[in-house]
Structures are given as structure tokens and as C-alpha cells.
CSV table of C-alpha atoms and ligand atoms in Angstrom, one decimal:
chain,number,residue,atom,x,y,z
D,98,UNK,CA,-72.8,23.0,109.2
D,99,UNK,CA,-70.6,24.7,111.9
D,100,UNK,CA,-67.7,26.6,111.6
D,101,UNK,CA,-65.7,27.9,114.9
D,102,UNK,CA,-69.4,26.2,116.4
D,103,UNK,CA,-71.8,28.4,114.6
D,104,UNK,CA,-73.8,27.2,111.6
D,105,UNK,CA,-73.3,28.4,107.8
D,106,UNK,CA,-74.2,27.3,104.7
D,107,UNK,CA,-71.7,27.9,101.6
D,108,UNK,CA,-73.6,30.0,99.9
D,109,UNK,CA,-76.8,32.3,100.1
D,110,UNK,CA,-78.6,35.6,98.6
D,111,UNK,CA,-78.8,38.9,101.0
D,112,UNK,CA,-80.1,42.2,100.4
D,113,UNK,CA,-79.4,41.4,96.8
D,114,UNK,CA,-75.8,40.2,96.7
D,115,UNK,CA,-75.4,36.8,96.4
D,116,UNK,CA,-73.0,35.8,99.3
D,117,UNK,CA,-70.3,33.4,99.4
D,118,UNK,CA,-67.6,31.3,101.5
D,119,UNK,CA,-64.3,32.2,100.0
D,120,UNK,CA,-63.1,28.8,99.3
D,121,UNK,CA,-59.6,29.9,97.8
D,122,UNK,CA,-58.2,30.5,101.0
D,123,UNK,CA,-59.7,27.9,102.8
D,124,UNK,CA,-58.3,26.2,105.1
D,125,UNK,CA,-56.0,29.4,106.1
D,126,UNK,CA,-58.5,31.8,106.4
D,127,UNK,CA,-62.2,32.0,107.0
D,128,UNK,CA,-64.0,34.9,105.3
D,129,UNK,CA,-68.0,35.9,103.8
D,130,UNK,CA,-67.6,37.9,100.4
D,131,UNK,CA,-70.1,39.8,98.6
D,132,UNK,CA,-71.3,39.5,95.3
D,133,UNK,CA,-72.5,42.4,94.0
D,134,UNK,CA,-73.9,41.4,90.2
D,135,UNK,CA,-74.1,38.2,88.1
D,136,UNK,CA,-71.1,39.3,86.9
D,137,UNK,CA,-69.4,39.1,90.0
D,138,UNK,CA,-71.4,36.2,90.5
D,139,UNK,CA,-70.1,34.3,87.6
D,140,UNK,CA,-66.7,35.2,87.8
D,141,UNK,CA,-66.8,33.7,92.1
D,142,UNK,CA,-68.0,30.5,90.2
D,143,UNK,CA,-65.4,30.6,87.6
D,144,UNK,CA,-62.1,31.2,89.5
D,145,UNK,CA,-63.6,28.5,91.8
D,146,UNK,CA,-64.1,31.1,95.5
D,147,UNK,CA,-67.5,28.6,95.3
D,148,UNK,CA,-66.9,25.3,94.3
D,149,UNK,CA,-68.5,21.7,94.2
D,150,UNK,CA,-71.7,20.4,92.3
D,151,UNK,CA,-74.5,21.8,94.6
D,152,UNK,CA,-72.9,24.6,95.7
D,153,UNK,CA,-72.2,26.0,92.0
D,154,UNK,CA,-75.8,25.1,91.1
D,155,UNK,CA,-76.9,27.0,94.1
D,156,UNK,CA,-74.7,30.5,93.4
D,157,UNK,CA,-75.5,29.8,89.5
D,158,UNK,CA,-79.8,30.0,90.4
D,159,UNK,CA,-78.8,32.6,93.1
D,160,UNK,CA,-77.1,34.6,90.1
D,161,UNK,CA,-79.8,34.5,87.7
D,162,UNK,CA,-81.9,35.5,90.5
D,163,UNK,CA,-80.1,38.3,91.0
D,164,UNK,CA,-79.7,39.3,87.2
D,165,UNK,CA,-83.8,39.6,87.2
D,166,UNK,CA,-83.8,41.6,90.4
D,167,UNK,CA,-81.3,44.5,88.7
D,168,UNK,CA,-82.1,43.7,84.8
D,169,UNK,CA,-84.1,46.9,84.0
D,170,UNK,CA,-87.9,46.5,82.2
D,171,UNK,CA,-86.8,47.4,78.9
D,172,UNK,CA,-84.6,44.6,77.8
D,173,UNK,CA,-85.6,42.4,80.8
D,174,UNK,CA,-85.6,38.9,79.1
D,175,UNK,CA,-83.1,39.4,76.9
D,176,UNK,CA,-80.7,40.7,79.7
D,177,UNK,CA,-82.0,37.8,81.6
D,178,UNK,CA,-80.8,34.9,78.8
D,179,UNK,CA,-77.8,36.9,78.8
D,180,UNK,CA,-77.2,36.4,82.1
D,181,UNK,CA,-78.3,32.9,81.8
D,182,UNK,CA,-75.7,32.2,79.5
D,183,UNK,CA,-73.0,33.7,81.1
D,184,UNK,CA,-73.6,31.5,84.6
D,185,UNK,CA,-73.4,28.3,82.9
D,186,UNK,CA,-70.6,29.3,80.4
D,187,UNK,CA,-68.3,29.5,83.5
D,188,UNK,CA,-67.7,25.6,84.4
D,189,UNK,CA,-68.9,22.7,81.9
D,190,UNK,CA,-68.9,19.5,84.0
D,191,UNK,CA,-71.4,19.8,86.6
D,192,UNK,CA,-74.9,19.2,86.1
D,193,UNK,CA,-76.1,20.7,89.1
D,194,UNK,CA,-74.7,24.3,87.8
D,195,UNK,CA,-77.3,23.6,84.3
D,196,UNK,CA,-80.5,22.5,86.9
D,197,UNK,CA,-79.5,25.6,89.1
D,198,UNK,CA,-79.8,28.3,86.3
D,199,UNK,CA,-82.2,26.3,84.2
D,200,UNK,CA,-85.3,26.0,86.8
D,201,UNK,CA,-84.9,29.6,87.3
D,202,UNK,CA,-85.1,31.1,84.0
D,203,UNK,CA,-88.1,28.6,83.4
D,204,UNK,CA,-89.7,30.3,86.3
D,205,UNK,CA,-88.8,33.7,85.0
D,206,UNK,CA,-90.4,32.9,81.2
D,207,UNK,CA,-93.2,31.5,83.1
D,208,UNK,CA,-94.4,35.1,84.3
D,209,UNK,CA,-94.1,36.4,80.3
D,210,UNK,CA,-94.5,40.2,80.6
D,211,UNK,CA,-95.5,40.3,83.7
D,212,UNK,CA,-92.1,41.5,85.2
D,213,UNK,CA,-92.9,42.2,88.7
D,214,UNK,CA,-93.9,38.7,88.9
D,215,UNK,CA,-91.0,37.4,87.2
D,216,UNK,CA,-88.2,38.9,89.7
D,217,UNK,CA,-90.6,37.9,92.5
D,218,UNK,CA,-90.5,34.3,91.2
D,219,UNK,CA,-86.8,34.4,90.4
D,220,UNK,CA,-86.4,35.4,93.4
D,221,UNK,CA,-87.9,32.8,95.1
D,222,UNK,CA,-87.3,30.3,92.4
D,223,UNK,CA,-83.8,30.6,93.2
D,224,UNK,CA,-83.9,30.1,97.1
D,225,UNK,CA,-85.3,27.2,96.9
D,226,UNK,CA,-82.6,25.5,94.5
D,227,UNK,CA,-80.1,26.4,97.4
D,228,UNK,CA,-83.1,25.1,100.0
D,229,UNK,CA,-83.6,22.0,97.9
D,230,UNK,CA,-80.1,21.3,97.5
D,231,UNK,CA,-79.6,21.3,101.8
D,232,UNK,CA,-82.2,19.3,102.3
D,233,UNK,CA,-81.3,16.7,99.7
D,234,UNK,CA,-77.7,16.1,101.3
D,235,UNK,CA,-79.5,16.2,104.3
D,236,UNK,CA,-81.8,13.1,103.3
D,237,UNK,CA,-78.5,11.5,101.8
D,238,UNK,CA,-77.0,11.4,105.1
D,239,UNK,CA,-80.1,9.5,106.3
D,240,UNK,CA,-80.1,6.8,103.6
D,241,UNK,CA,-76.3,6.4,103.3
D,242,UNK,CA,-76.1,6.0,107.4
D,243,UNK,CA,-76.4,2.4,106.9
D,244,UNK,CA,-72.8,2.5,104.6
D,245,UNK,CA,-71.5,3.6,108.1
D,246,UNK,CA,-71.5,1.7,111.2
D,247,UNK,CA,-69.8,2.2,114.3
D,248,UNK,CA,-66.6,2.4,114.1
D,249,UNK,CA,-66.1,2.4,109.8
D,250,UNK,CA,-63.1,3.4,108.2
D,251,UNK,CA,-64.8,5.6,104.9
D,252,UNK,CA,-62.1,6.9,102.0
D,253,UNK,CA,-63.3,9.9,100.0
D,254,UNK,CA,-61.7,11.6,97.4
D,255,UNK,CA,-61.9,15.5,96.3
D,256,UNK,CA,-64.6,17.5,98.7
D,257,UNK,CA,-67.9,16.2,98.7
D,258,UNK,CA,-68.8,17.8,102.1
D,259,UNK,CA,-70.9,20.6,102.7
D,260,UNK,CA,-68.7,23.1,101.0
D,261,UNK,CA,-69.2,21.6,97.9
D,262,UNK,CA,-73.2,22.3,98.3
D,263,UNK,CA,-75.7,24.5,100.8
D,264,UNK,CA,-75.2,22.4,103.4
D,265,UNK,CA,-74.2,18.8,105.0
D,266,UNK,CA,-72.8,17.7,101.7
D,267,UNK,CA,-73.0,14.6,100.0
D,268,UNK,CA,-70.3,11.6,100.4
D,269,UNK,CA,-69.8,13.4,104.0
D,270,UNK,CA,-73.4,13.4,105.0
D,271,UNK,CA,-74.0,9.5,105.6
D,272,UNK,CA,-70.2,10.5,108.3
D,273,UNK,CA,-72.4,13.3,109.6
D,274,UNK,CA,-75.7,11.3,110.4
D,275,UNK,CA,-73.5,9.0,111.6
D,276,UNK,CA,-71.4,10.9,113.8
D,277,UNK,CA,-74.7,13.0,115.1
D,278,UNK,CA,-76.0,9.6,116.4
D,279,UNK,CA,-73.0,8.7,118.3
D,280,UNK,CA,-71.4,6.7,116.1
D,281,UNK,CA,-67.4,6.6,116.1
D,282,UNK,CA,-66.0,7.1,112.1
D,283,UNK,CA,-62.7,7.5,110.9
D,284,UNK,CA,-62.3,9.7,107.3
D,285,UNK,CA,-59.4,8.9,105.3
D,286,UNK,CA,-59.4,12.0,102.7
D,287,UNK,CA,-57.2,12.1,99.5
D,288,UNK,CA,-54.9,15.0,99.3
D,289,UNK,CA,-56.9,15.2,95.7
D,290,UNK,CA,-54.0,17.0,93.3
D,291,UNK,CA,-54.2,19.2,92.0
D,292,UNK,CA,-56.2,22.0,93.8
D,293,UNK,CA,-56.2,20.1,97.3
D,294,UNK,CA,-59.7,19.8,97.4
D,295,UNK,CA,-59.0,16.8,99.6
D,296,UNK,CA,-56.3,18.3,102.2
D,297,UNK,CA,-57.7,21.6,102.3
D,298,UNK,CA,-61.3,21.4,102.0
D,299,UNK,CA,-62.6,17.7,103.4
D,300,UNK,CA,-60.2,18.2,106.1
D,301,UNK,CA,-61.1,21.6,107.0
D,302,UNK,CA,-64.7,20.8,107.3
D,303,UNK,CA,-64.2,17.0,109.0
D,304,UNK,CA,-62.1,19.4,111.7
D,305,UNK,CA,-64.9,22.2,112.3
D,306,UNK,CA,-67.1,19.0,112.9
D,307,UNK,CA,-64.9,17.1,115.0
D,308,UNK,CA,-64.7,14.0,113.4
D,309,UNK,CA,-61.5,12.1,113.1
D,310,UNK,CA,-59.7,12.2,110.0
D,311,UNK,CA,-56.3,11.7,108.2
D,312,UNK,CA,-55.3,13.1,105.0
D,313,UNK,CA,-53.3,10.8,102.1
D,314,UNK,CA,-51.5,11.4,99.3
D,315,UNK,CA,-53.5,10.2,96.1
D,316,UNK,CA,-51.3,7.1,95.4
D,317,UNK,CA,-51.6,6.1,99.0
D,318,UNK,CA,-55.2,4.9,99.2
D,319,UNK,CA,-54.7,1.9,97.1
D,320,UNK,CA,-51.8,0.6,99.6
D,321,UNK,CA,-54.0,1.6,102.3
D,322,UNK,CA,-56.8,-0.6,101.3
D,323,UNK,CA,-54.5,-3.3,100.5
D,324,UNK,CA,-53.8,-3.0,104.1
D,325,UNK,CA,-57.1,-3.7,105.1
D,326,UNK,CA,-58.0,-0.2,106.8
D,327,UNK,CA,-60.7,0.7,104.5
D,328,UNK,CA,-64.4,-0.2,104.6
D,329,UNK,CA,-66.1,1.6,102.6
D,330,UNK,CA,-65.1,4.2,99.9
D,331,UNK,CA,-67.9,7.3,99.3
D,332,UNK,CA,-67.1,9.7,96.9
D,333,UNK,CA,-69.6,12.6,95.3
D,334,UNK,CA,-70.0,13.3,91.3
D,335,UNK,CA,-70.8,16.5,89.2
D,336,UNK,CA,-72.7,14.3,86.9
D,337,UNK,CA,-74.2,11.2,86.4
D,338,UNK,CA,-74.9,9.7,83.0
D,339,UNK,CA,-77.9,7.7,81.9
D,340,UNK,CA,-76.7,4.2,82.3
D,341,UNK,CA,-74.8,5.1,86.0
D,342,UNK,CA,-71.5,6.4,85.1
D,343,UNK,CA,-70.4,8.9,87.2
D,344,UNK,CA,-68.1,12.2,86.5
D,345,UNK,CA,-66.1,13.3,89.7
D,346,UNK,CA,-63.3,14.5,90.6
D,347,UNK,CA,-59.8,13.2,89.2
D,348,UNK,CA,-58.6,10.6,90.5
D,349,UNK,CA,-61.9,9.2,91.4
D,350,UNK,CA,-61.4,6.7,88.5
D,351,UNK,CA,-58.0,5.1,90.3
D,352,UNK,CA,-59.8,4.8,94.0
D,353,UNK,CA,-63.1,3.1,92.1
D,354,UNK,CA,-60.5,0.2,90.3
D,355,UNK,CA,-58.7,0.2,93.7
D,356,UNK,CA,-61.7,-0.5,95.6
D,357,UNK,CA,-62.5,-3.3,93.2
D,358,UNK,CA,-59.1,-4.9,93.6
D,359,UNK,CA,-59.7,-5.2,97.4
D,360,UNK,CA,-62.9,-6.3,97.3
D,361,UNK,CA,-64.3,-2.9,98.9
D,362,UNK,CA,-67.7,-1.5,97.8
D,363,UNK,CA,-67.0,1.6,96.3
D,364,UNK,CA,-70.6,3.9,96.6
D,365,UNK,CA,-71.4,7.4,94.7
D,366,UNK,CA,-73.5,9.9,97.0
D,367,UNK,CA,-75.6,13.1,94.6
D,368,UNK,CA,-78.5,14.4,94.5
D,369,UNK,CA,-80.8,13.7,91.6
D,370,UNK,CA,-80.4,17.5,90.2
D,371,UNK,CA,-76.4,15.7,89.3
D,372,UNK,CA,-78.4,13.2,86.9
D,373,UNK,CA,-78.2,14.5,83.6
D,374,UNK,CA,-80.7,11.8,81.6
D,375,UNK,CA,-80.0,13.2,78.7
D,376,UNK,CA,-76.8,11.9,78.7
D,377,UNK,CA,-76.3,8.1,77.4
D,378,UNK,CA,-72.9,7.7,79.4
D,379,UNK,CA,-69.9,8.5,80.7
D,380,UNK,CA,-67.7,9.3,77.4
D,381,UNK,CA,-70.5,11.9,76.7
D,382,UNK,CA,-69.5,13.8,79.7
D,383,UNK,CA,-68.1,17.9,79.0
D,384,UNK,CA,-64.8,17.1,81.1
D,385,UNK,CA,-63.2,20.5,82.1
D,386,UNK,CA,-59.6,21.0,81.1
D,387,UNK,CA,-58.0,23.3,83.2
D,388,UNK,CA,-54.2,25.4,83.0
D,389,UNK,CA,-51.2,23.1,83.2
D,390,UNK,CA,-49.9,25.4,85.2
D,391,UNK,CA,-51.7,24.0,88.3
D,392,UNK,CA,-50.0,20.8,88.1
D,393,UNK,CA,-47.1,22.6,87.4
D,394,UNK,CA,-47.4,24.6,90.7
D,395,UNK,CA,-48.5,24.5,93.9
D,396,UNK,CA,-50.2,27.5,95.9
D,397,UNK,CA,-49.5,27.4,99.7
D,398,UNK,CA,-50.0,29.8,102.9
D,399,UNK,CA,-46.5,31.1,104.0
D,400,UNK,CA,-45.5,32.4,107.6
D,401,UNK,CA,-46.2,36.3,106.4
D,402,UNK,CA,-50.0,34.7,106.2
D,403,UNK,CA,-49.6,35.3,102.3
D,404,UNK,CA,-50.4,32.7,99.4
D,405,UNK,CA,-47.8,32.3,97.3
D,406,UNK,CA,-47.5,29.9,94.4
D,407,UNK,CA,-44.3,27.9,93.7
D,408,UNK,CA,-43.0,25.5,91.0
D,409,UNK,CA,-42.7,22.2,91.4
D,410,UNK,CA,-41.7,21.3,87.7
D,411,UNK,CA,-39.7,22.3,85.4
D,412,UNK,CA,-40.7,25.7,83.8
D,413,UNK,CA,-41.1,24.2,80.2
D,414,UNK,CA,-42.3,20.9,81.1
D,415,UNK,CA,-45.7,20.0,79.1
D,416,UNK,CA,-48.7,19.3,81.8
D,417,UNK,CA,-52.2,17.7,81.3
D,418,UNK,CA,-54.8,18.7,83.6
D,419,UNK,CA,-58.2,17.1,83.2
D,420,UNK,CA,-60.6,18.4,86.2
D,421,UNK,CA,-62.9,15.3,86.0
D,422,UNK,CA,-62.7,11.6,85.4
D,423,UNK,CA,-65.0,8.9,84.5
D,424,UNK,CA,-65.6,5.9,86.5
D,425,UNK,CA,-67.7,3.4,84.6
D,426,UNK,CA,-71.2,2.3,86.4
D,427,UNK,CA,-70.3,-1.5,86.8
D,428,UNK,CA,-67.7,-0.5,89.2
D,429,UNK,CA,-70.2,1.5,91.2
D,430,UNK,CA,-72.1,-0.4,94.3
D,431,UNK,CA,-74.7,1.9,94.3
D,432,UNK,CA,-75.5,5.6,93.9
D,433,UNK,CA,-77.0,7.3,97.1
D,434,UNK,CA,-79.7,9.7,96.3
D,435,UNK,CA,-82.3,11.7,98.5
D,436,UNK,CA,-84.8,8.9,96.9
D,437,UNK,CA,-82.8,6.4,98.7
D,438,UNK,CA,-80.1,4.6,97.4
D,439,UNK,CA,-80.0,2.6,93.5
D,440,UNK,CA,-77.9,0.9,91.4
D,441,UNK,CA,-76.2,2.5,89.2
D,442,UNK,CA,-78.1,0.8,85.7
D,443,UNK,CA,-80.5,2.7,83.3
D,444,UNK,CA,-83.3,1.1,85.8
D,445,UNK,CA,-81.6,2.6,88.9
D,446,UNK,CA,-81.3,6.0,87.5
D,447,UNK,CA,-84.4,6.1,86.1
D,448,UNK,CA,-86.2,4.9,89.4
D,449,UNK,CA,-84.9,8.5,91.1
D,450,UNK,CA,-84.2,11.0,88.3
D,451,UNK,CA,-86.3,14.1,87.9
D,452,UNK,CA,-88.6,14.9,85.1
D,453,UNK,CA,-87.6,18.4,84.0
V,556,MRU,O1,-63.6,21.8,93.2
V,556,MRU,P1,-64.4,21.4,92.0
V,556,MRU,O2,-65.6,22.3,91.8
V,556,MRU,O3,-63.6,21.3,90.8
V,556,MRU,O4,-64.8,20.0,92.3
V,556,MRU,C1,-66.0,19.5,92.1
V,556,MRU,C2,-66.2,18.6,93.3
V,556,MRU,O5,-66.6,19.2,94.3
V,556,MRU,C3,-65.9,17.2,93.3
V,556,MRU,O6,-65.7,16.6,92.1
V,556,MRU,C4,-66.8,16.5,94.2
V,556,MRU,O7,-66.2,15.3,94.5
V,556,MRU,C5,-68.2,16.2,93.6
V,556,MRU,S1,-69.4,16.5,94.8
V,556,MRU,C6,-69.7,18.2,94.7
């Protein structure tokens, strides 16, 4: 997608270093970094520079990719599980990052002692999870365009845009396709507490694009739908469960019962590398707790073009901070896939998820 009107995709593997859209300080400044090592590699996915399902999974194949490129012969497939481990140690919730790293260390095993062959298909093995991953939000935006006709009012939450994968995202891609074929579309976009996925991210990228937009805070959209100035609700997931529940983003859970309340259809868009069919349902989830001091503060850009962090609570006041929440499949109109769009039951999920 286009930033400043040339394309980019979040993330992406160059001479060796796995590259990178410093999401931190998005949407203040812009900047490419360099990631020298899985380790570095790792630690960008960690502290959250790259962020979102498909994007994660993408640096997290890109990473083991590069672990087999430097890993030297003797040693080579035990530094590689090492390596392996590492990348999916750094974030438990979405699936996506467990496909990413997964398909590439079965492609590396694949080659047994052939090494050569191994880095050449880890290489390869892991451009094609960030290729795949494009072109599936790509194909998302073509099967969810009929969720938004001219002139819809779509609610998201979090940042389900192409930051938070390679490329056109996916709750954002159905407002792309529709945007690209003239359509008008108006984005409301949770603020999304507390990392501002919402206000810094969704809004960022709906800007770059041109499409209209207005950013909420989190216990707005339920008024707002209750004043009839919402269509359609289309939120993302990091993983979906067997029987259609979907992990996202908190405060996913609140817009979902919303919607229901106001009679909205409230639609999940992933692609199928977010099922996880070996999980039954929702309460199986990993949820990722995260510091209390993130509640607790906020981090903002100041007029010396610094971030600073601030309190906005007191000091010694307790905080919980779950990344993820659970919204149960029955609220759920359907799940928009690159295989089209299901239901979200065992049957629907089982119709598009992949066979490993
Ligand atoms: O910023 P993160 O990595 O904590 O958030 C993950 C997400 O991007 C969202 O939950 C999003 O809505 C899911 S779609 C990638």
C-alpha cells in the first residue's frame, strides 16, 4: 500500500536483513530499520516495531530464514530449532507467528543434510509466507467488497490494515477494494487503548490512502451505533478457534455484544494461516498479558519531536492488561477468508482451513 504515494509492504528480507516499518513511532515518524540477525529479528517482534497477525508471521518465517542463511554447517539444525524457538517465544496469541516459523523449519528439515539446499529452501520458503500472506488480504478485499457498498459506514477496532500484514490487510481490505472501484466509505476506527493501535495505526494508513475516516474513543462506538451511523462492523483476529471463536484485539469482545444490541452484523476478516484447528475454542486461546504499566501510561510525540511517556494513574494503582479478548462465534456473521467468506461453526471453519 502507499505511503507519501509510493508502495511498501510492512515487512520484507534484503541482502540478508530482514527489514521492517518501525511501527513504534508510527504515526509521527516514518522510517525502514534493519534487522541484522534473528535475534534482532525477534526482539523487533517482541517490543512490537512489527506488529499484527500477518505481519509477525511474515518477520517470524523471514527470521528463521535468516537464522539458516548465517547458522554455520556444524551445528546447523540445532542452531536452526534454536532459532525457531526463540521467534515464536516472543508473542503467544497469534497464530499466524506459529504457521510463519513452522512452514519454514519444515522446509528446512525437509533438505536433511543437505545444507546448501536447506538455506536455499528457507530462503525461499520464507518469502513466500510474506507473498502468501499479501495475496491472501488481497483476495479478502475481493470477497468482503460485497460487506461494503457505496456509501457504508464500517467500524473497526485495533489495526487490521496492511500494517498489521505484508500488504492490503485484512478488515481494511474489503474498504480498499472498495474504495479502488469508486466506491465512497466512511471508517470509524477505535482509539483501541491501550497501545493506540486504533488512533495511531488504522488512522495513519486510512490517511496515506485517502479514505475518509474518524477516530473514537473505545466507549464511543456503542453510542455511535445506537445512533444509527454504523453499517457494518469488520474487525481482524490473531486466531481463530475450531468452532469460530475469534481472538482479537481488546475490546473487540464489547464492539461484537454492541453490534448485536443494534442489530448490526458484526464480520471477522483473516486469512486461514489465523485458524488454529487444533484448538476446540475460544477459552483455549494463549491470551498475552502485557505490563500494567501501559494502562498506567500513555506514550505521546511532544513539540521537541520526542516520545515521552506520561502517567495517567496513580503511581501505585493496580492495572490489568490483557492484549486479546475472546468474542464467542455465535456473535460472529461470518468470517471473511481468502476462500471466500463462512460461518463461523466447526463446518465453516473446516470448509477453508488448511491441512498442515
Ligand atoms: O498490535 P498487536 O500485534 O498487539 O495487535 C494484533 C492486531 O493487529 C490486532 O489484534 C488485529 O486486530 C488483528 S489483525 C492482525
Amino acid at each position: 500500500m502507499n505511503v507519501g504515494g509510493r508502495p511498501f509492504r510492512t515487512v520484507w528480507l534484503e541482502d540478508g536483513c530482514v527489514r521492517m516499518i518501525e511501527q513504534n513511532l508510527l504515526p509521527f515518524r516514518f522510517e525502514i530499520v534493519r534487522m541484522s540477525t534473528w535475534h534482532d529479528t525477534a526482539k523487533a517482534i517482541r517490543d512490537m516495531t512489527v506488529r499484527g497477525a500477518g505481519a509477525i508471521g511474515a518477520a517470524g518465517a523471514l527470521g528463521l530464514a535468516q537464522a539458516a542463511l548465517q547458522a554455520p554447517d556444524r551445528g546447523f539444525h540445532e542452531a536452526v530449532a534454536q532459532a525457531a524457538d526463540g521467534l515464536t517465544r516472543t508473542r503467544p496469541t497469534a497464530q499466524n507467528l506459529f504457521y510463519g516459523v513452522g512452514r519454514v523449519l519444515r522446509a528446512i528439515q525437509a533438505e536433511g543434510d543437505d545444507l546448501r539446499a536447506a538455506r536455499r529452501a528457507a530462503e525461499a520458503v520464507g518469502r513466500e509466507v510474506a507473498d502468501d500472506d499479501a495475496e491472501c488480504c488481497r483476495l479478502i478485499g475481493e470477497h468482503g467488497l460485497v460487506l461494503v457498498p457505496d456509501g457504508a459506514r464500517v467500524s473497526t477496532h485495533c489495526n487490521a490494515g496492511w500494517l498489521a500484514f505484508v500488504d492490503w490487510g485484512s478488515a481494511l481490505s474489503p474498504v480498499y477494494a472498495a474504495r479502488r472501484v469508486g466506491r465512497n466509505v466512511h471508517v470509524w476506527v477505535d482509539e483501541t487503548r491501550p497501545r493506540g493501535q486504533g488512533a495511531r495505526l488504522t488512522a495513519w494508513e486510512l490517511g496515506q490512502e485517502g479514505v475518509p475516516h474518524a477516530i473514537l474513543p473505545d466507549g464511543a462506538t456503542a453510542s455511535l451505533m445506537r445512533r444509527g451511523q454504523v453499517d457494518v462492523v469488520i474487525v481482524g483476529s490473531d486466531r481463530i478457534a475450531a468452532n469460530g471463536d475469534v481472538a482479537n484485539k481488546i475490546g473487540t469482545y464489547a464492539s461484537a455484544l454492541a453490534a448485536r444490541a443494534h442489530g448490526l452484523p458484526f464480520y471477522v476478516a483473516a486469512p486461514t494461516t489465523t485458524i488454529d484447528p487444533g484448538c476446540p475454542e475460544g477459552g483455549a486461546i494463549p491470551i498475552e498479558e502485557r505490563s500494567a504499566d501501559e494502562v498506567r501510561t500513555v506514550w505521546g510525540w511532544s513539540d521537541e519531536g520526542r516520545f515521552v511517556q506520561v502517567r495517567v494513574a496513580p503511581e501505585g494503582s493496580p492495572a490489568w492488561n490483557p492484549a486479546f479478548d475472546v468474542t464467542p462465534a455465535e456473535l460472529i456473521a461470518g468470517i471473511v477468508t481468502e476462500r471466500g467468506v463462512v460461518p463461523a461453526t466447526p463446518e465453516g471453519i473446516a470448509r477453508v482451513a488448511r491441512v498442515r
